[in-house]
Short mmCIF file of C-alpha atoms and ligand atoms in Angstrom, two decimals:
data_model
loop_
_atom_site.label_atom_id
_atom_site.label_comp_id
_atom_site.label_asym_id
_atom_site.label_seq_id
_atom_site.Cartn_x
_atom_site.Cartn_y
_atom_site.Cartn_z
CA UNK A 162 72.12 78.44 -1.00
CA UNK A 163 74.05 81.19 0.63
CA UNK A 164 72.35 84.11 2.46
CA UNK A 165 73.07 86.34 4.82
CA UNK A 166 72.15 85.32 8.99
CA UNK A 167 70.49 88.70 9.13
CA UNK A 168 68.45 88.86 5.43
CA UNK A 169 65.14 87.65 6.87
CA UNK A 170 64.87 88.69 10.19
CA UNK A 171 61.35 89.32 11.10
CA UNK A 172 61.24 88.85 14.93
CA UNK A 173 63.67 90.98 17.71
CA UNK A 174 64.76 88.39 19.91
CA UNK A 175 66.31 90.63 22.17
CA UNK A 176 62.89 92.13 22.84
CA UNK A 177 61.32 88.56 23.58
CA UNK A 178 64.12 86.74 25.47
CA UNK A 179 66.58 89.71 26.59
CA UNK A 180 69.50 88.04 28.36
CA UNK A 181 67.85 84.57 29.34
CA UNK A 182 70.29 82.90 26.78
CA UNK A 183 73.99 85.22 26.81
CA UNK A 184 76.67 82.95 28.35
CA UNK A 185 74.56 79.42 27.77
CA UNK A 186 76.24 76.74 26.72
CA UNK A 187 73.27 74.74 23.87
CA UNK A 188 73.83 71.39 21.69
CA UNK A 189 71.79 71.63 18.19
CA UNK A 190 71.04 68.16 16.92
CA UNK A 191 70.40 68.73 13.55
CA UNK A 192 71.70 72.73 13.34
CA UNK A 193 72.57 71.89 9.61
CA UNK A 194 68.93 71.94 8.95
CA UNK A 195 66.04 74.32 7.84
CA UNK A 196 64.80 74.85 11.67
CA UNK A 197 68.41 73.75 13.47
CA UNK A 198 69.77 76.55 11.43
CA UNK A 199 67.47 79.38 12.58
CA UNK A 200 67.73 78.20 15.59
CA UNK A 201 71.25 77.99 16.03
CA UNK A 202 71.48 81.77 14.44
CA UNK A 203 68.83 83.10 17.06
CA UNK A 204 70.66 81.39 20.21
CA UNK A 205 74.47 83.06 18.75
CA UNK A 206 72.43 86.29 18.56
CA UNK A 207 71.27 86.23 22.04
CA UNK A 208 74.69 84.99 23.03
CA UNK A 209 74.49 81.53 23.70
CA UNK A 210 77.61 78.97 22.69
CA UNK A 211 76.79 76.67 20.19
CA UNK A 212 77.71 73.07 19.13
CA UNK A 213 75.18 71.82 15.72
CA UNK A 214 75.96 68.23 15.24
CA UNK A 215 74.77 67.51 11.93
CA UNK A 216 75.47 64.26 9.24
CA UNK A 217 74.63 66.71 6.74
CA UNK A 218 72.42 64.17 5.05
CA UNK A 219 69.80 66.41 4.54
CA UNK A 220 71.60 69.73 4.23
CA UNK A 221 74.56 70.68 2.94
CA UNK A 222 76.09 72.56 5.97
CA UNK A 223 75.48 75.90 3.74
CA UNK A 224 72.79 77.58 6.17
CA UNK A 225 75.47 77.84 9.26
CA UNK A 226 78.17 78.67 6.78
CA UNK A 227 76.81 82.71 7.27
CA UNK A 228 77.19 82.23 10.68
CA UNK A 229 80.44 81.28 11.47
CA UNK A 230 81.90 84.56 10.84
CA UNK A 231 79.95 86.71 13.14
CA UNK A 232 80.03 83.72 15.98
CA UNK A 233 83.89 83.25 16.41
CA UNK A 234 84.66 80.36 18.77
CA UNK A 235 80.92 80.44 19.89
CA UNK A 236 79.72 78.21 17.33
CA UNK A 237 81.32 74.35 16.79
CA UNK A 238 80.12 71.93 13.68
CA UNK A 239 80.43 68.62 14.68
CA UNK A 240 79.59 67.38 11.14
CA UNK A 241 78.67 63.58 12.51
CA UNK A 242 75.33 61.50 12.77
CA UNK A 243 73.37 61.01 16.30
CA UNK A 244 73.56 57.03 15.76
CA UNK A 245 77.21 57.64 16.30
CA UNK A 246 77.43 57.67 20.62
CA UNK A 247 81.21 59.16 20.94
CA UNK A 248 80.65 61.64 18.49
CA UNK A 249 77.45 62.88 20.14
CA UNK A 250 79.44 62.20 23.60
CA UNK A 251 81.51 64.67 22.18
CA UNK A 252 79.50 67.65 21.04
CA UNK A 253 76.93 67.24 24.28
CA UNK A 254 80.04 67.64 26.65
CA UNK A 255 79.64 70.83 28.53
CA UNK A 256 76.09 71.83 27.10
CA UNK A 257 73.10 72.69 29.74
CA UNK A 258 70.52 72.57 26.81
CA UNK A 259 69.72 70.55 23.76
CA UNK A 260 67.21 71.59 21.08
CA UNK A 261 66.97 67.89 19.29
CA UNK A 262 65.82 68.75 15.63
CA UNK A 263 68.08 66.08 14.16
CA UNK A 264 65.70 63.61 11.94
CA UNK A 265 64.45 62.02 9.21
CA UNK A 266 61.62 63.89 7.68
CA UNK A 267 58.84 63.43 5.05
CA UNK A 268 55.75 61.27 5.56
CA UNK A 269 56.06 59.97 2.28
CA UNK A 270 59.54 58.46 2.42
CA UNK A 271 59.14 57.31 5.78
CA UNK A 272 56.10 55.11 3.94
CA UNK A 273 59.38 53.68 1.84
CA UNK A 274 62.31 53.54 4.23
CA UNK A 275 60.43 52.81 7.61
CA UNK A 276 63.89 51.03 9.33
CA UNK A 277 65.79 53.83 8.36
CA UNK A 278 63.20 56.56 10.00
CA UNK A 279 63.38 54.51 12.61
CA UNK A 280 66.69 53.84 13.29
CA UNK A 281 67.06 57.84 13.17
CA UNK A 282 64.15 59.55 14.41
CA UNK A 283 63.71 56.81 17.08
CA UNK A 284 66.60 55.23 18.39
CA UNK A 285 68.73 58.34 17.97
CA UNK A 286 66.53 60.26 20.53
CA UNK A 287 67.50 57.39 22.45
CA UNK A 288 71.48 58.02 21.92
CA UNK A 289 70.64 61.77 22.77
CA UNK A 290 69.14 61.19 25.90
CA UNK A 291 71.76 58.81 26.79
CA UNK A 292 74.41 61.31 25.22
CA UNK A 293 72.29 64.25 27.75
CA UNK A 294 72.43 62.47 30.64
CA UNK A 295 75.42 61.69 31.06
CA UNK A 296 76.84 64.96 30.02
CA UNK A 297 74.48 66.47 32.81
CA UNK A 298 72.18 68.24 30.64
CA UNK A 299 69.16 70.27 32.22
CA UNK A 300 66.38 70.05 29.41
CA UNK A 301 66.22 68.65 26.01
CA UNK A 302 63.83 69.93 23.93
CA UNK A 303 62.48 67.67 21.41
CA UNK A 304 60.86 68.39 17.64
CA UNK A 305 58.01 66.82 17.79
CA UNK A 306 55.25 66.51 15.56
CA UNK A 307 51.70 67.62 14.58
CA UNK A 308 51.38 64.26 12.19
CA UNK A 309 50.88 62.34 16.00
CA UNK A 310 47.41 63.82 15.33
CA UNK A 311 46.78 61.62 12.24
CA UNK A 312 43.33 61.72 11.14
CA UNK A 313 41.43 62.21 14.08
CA UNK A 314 38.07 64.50 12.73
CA UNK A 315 38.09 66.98 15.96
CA UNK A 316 39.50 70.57 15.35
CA UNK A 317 41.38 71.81 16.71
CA UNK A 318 44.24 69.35 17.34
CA UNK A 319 44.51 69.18 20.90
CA UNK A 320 47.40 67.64 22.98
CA UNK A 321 45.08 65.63 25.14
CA UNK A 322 43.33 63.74 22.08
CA UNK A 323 45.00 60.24 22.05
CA UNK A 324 47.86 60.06 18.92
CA UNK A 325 46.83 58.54 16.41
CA UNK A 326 50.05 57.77 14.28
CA UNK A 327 49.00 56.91 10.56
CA UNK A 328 52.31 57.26 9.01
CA UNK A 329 56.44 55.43 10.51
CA UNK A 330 57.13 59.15 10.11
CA UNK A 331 54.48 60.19 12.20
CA UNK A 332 55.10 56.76 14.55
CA UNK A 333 58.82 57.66 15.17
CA UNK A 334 58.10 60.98 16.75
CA UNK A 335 55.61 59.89 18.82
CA UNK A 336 57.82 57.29 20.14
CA UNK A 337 60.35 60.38 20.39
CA UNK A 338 57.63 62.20 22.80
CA UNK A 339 57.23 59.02 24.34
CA UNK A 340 61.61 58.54 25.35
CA UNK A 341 60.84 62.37 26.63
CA UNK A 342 58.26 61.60 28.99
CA UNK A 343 59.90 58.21 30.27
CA UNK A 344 63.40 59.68 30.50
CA UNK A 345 62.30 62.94 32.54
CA UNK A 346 60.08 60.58 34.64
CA UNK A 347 62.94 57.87 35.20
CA UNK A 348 66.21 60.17 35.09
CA UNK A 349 64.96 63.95 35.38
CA UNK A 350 64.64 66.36 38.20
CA UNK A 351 66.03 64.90 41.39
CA UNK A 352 67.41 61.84 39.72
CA UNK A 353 70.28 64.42 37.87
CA UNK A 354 69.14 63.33 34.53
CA UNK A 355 67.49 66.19 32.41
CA UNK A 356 64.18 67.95 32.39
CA UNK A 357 62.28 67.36 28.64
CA UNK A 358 59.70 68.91 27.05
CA UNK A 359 58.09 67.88 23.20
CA UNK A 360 57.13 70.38 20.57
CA UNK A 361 55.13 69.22 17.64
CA UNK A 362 55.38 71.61 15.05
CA UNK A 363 53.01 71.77 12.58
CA UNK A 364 53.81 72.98 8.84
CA UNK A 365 56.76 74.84 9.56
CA UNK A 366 58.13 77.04 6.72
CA UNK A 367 60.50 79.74 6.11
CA UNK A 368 63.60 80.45 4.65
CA UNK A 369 66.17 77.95 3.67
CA UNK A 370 63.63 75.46 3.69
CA UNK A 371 64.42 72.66 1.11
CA UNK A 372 63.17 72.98 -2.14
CA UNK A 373 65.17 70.58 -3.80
CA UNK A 374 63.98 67.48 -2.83
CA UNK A 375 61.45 65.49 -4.06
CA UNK A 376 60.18 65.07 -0.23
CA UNK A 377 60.20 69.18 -0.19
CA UNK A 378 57.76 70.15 2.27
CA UNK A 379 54.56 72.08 0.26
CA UNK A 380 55.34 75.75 0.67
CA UNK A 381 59.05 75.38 -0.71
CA UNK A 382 57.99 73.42 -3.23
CA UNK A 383 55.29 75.35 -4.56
CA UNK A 384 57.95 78.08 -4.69
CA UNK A 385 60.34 76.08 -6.50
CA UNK A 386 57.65 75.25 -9.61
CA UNK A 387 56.67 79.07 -9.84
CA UNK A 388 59.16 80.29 -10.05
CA UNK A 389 60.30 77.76 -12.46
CA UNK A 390 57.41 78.65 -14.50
CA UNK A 391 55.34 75.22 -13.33
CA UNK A 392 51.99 74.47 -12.24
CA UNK A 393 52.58 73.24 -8.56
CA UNK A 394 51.30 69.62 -7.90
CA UNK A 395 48.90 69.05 -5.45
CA UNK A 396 47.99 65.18 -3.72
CA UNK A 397 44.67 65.17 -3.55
CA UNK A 398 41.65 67.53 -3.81
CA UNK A 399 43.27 70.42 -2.43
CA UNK A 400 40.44 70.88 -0.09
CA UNK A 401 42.90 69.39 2.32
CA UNK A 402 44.12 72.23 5.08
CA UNK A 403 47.20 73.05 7.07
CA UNK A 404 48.31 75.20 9.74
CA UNK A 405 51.22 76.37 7.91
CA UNK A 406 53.41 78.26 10.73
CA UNK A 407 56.77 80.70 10.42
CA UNK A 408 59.86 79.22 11.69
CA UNK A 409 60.21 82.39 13.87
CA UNK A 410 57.11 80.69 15.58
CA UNK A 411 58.76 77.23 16.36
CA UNK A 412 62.36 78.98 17.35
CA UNK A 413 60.09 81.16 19.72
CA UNK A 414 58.62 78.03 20.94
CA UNK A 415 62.05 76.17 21.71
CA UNK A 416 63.52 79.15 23.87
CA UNK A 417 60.16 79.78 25.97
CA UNK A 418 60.55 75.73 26.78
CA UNK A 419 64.30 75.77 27.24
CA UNK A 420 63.84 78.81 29.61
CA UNK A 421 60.76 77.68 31.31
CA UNK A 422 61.26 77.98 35.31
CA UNK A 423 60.01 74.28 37.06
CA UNK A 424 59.73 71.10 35.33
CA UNK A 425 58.27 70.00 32.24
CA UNK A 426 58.38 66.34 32.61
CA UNK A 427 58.09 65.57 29.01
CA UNK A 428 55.21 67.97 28.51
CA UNK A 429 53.55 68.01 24.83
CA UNK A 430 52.90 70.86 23.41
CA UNK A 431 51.38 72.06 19.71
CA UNK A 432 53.48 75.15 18.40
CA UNK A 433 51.69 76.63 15.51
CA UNK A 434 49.96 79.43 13.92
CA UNK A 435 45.92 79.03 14.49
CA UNK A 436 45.09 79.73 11.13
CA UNK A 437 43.76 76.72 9.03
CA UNK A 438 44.56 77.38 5.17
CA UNK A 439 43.73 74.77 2.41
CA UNK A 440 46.16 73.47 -0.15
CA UNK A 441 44.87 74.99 -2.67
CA UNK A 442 44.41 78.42 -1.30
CA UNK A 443 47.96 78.38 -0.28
CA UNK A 444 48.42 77.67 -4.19
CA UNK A 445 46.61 80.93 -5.09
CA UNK A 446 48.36 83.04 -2.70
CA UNK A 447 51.44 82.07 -3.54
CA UNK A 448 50.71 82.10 -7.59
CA UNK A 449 49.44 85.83 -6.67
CA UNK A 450 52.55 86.61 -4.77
CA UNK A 451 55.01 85.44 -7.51
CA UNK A 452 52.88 86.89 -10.22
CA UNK A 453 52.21 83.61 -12.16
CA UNK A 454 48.34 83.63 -11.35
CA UNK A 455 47.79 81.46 -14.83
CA UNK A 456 49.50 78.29 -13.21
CA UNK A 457 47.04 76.50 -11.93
CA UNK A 458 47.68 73.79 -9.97
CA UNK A 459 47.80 69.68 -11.18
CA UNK A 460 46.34 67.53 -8.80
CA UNK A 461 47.57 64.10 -8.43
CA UNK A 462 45.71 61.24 -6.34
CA UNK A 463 46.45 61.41 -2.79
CA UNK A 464 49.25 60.21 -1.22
CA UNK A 465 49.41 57.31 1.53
CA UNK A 466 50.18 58.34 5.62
CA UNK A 467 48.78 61.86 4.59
CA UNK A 468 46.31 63.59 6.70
CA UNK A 469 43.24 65.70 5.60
CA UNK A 470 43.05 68.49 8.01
CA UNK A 471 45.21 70.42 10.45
CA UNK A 472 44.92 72.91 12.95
CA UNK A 473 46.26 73.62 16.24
CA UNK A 474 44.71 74.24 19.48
CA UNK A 475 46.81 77.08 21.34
CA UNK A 476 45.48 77.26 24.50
CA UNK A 477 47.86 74.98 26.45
CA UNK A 478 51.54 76.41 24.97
CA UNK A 479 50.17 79.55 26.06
CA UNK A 480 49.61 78.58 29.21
CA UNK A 481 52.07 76.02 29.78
CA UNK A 482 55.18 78.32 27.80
CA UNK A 483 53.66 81.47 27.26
CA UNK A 484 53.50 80.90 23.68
CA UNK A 485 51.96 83.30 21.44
CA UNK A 486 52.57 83.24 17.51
CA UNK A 487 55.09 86.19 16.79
CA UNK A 488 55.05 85.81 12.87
CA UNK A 489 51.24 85.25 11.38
CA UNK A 490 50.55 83.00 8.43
CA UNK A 491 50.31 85.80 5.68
CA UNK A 492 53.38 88.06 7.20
CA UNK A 493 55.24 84.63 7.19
CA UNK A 494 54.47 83.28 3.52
CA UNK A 495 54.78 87.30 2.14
CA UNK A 496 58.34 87.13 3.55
CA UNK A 497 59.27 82.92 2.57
CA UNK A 498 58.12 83.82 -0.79
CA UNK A 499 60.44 86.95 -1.12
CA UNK A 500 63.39 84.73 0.25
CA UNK A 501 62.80 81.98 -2.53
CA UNK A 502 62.23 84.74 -5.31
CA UNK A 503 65.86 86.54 -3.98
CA UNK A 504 67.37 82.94 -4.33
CA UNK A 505 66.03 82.70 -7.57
CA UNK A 506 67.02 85.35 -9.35
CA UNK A 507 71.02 85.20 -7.62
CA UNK A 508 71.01 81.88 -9.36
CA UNK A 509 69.98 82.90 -12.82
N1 NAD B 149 59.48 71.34 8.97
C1 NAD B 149 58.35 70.91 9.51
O1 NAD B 149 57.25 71.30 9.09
C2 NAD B 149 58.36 69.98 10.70
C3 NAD B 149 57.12 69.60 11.25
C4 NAD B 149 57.12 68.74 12.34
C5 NAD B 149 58.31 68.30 12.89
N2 NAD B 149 59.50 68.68 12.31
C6 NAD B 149 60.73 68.18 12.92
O2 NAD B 149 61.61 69.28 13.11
C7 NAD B 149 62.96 68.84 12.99
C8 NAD B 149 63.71 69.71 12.01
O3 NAD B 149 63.08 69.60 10.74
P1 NAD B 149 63.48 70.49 9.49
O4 NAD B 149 62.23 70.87 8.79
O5 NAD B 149 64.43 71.55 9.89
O6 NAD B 149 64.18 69.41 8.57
P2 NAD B 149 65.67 69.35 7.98
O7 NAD B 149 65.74 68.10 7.17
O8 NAD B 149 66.01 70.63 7.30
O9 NAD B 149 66.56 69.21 9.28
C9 NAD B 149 66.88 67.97 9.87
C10 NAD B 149 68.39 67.91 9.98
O10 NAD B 149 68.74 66.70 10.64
C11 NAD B 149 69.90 66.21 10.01
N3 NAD B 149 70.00 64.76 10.25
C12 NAD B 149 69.26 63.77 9.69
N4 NAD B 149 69.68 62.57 10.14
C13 NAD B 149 70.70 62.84 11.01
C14 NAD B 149 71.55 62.01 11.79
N5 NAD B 149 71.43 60.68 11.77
N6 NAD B 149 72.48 62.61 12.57
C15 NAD B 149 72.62 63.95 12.58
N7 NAD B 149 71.85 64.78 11.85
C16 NAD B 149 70.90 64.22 11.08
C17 NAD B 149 69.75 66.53 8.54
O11 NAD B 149 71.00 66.55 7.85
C18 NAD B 149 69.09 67.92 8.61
O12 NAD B 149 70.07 68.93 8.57
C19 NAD B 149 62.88 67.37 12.60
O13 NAD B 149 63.02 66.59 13.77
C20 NAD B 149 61.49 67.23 12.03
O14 NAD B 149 61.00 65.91 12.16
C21 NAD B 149 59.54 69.51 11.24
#
């Protein structure tokens, strides 16, 4: 899927982060991916240099391909894996951030290939903190999760309700927030090693999100069967809710934490919209929005490691980052479901 950098820009970074970024020098773990890839296009805006290392095994390198033009010399691929130490030695040399987004995802395959999520999500934020330190890196930023939450029946999710893994997806990045924490506490501040701070991101969606999986994440794969002329499938009752949040929101997130004056010390902190939406709502608005209101959805039993209801408590990103929502749920989804309709039609 080719677009252009610029087609969905719904958020003036200049405005928000003015010249915090021009002249930095950032590693993107994962910058082949749905949120690498914004991310790496928002930091070349601002001005930043960027390396993406990326194995490409869930992309296909397509979603930096717009941005190489505009970037020059500013933006490197290092198209390699993060299990593999030289090549991340490599693409960390020089960097004073990293935004780690490199991972398995899906709590559904992680349910089938637990060693391999593992292996990744777990002892690859190992490599990278290795990689970091050594390089002389002065934050890493990891992509957490809200899954860490699991099924705990309090709303809203807050960061200092105990995890409560239910899925090896979920597991792995709360081992990941754990390596952030021990690193910054063992390595960070006056030890040289870097400062850390965890993000969990819940439901993020956007553009260039993959829809051609059969892991797809809800939103893109609702869009896919619409527009396909399909009922989308929902797991479970649909009663289920989510606090589906714009990618603008979680590449907002990362810079207020990269840029954040002090130390973090492997801080968690929920980045999210507020809103709480159910499955099958979602379903309506989107059937609305693509004009196919007569597909109704087919709901399938429920799936194992999933969890019934989301929604994040705000209060401490705001006051630990600053972090306000810059793209609401309905401005978000209007503008995701234009992008996948655009995509649509270019390939018909
Ligand atoms: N999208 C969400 O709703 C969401 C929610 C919570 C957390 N996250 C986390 O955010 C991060 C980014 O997710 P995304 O939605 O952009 O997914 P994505 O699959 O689009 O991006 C992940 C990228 O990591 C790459 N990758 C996988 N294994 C790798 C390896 N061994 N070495 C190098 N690169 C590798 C993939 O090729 C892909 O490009 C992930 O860490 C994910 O767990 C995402």
């Amino acid at each position: 899927m080719m677009d252009s950098p610029t087609a969905d820009v719904m958020t003036d970074w200049g405005a928000l982060h003015g010249a915090a970024f021009r002249g930095r020098r950032a590693l993107v773990t994962g910058g082949a991916g749905f949120i690498g890839s914004h991310l790496t296009g928002v930091l070349l805006g601002l001005g930043a240099s960027v390396v993406a290392i990326d194995d490409l095994s869930g992309a296909d390198g397509s979603n930096l391909a717009p941005l190489r033009g505009a970037a020059g010399d500013r933006l490197r691929v290092v198209e390699a894996s993060i299990l593999d130490a030289a090549a991340l030695a490599d693409a960390v040399a020089g960097a004073e951030l990293v935004f780690h987004q490199a991972a398995l995802g899906s709590v559904p395959r992680s349910v089938e290939r637990p060693g391999d999520f593992y292996a990744v999500n777990t002892t690859g934020t190992v490599n990278v903190m290795e990689a970091a330190r050594a390089a002389g890196v002065r934050r890493v930023v990891f992509a957490a999760s809200s899954s860490a939450y699991g099924d705990a029946e309090a709303l809203p999710k807050l960061e200092t309700m105990a995890p409560q893994p239910l899925s090896p997806y979920a597991a792995t990045k709360v081992a990941g927030e754990a390596v952030m924490r021990a690193w910054a506490h063992s390595y960070g501040g006056a030890g040289g090693g870097p400062d850390t701070a965890s993000l969990r991101y819940f439901n993020i969606f956007g553009a260039r999100q993959n829809a051609n999986s059969a892991y797809a994440a809800v939103i893109a794969a609702f869009a896919k069967a619409f527009l396909a002329g399909e009922a989308p499938v929902i797991y479970g009752d649909g009663t289920q809710s989510r606090d589906f949040t714009h990618v603008d929101n979680a590449v907002h997130a990362n810079l207020l934490a990269a840029a954040r004056p002090g130390l973090v010390r492997g801080e968690v902190f929920n980045v999210a919209c507020g809103e709480r939406v159910t499955v099958t709502a979602l379903a309506r608005q989107m059937a609305g929005a693509l004009g196919r209101p007569e597909l109704a959805p087919r709901y399938l039993p429920e799936r194992a490691g999933d969890v019934k209801h989301s929604v994040a408590g705000l209060e401490h990103a705001a006051a630990g980052l600053g972090y306000r929502p810059v793209v609401g749920f309905a401005r978000g989804l209007a503008a995701t479901v234009g992008w996948y309709a655009r995509q649509h039609a270019a390939a018909v």
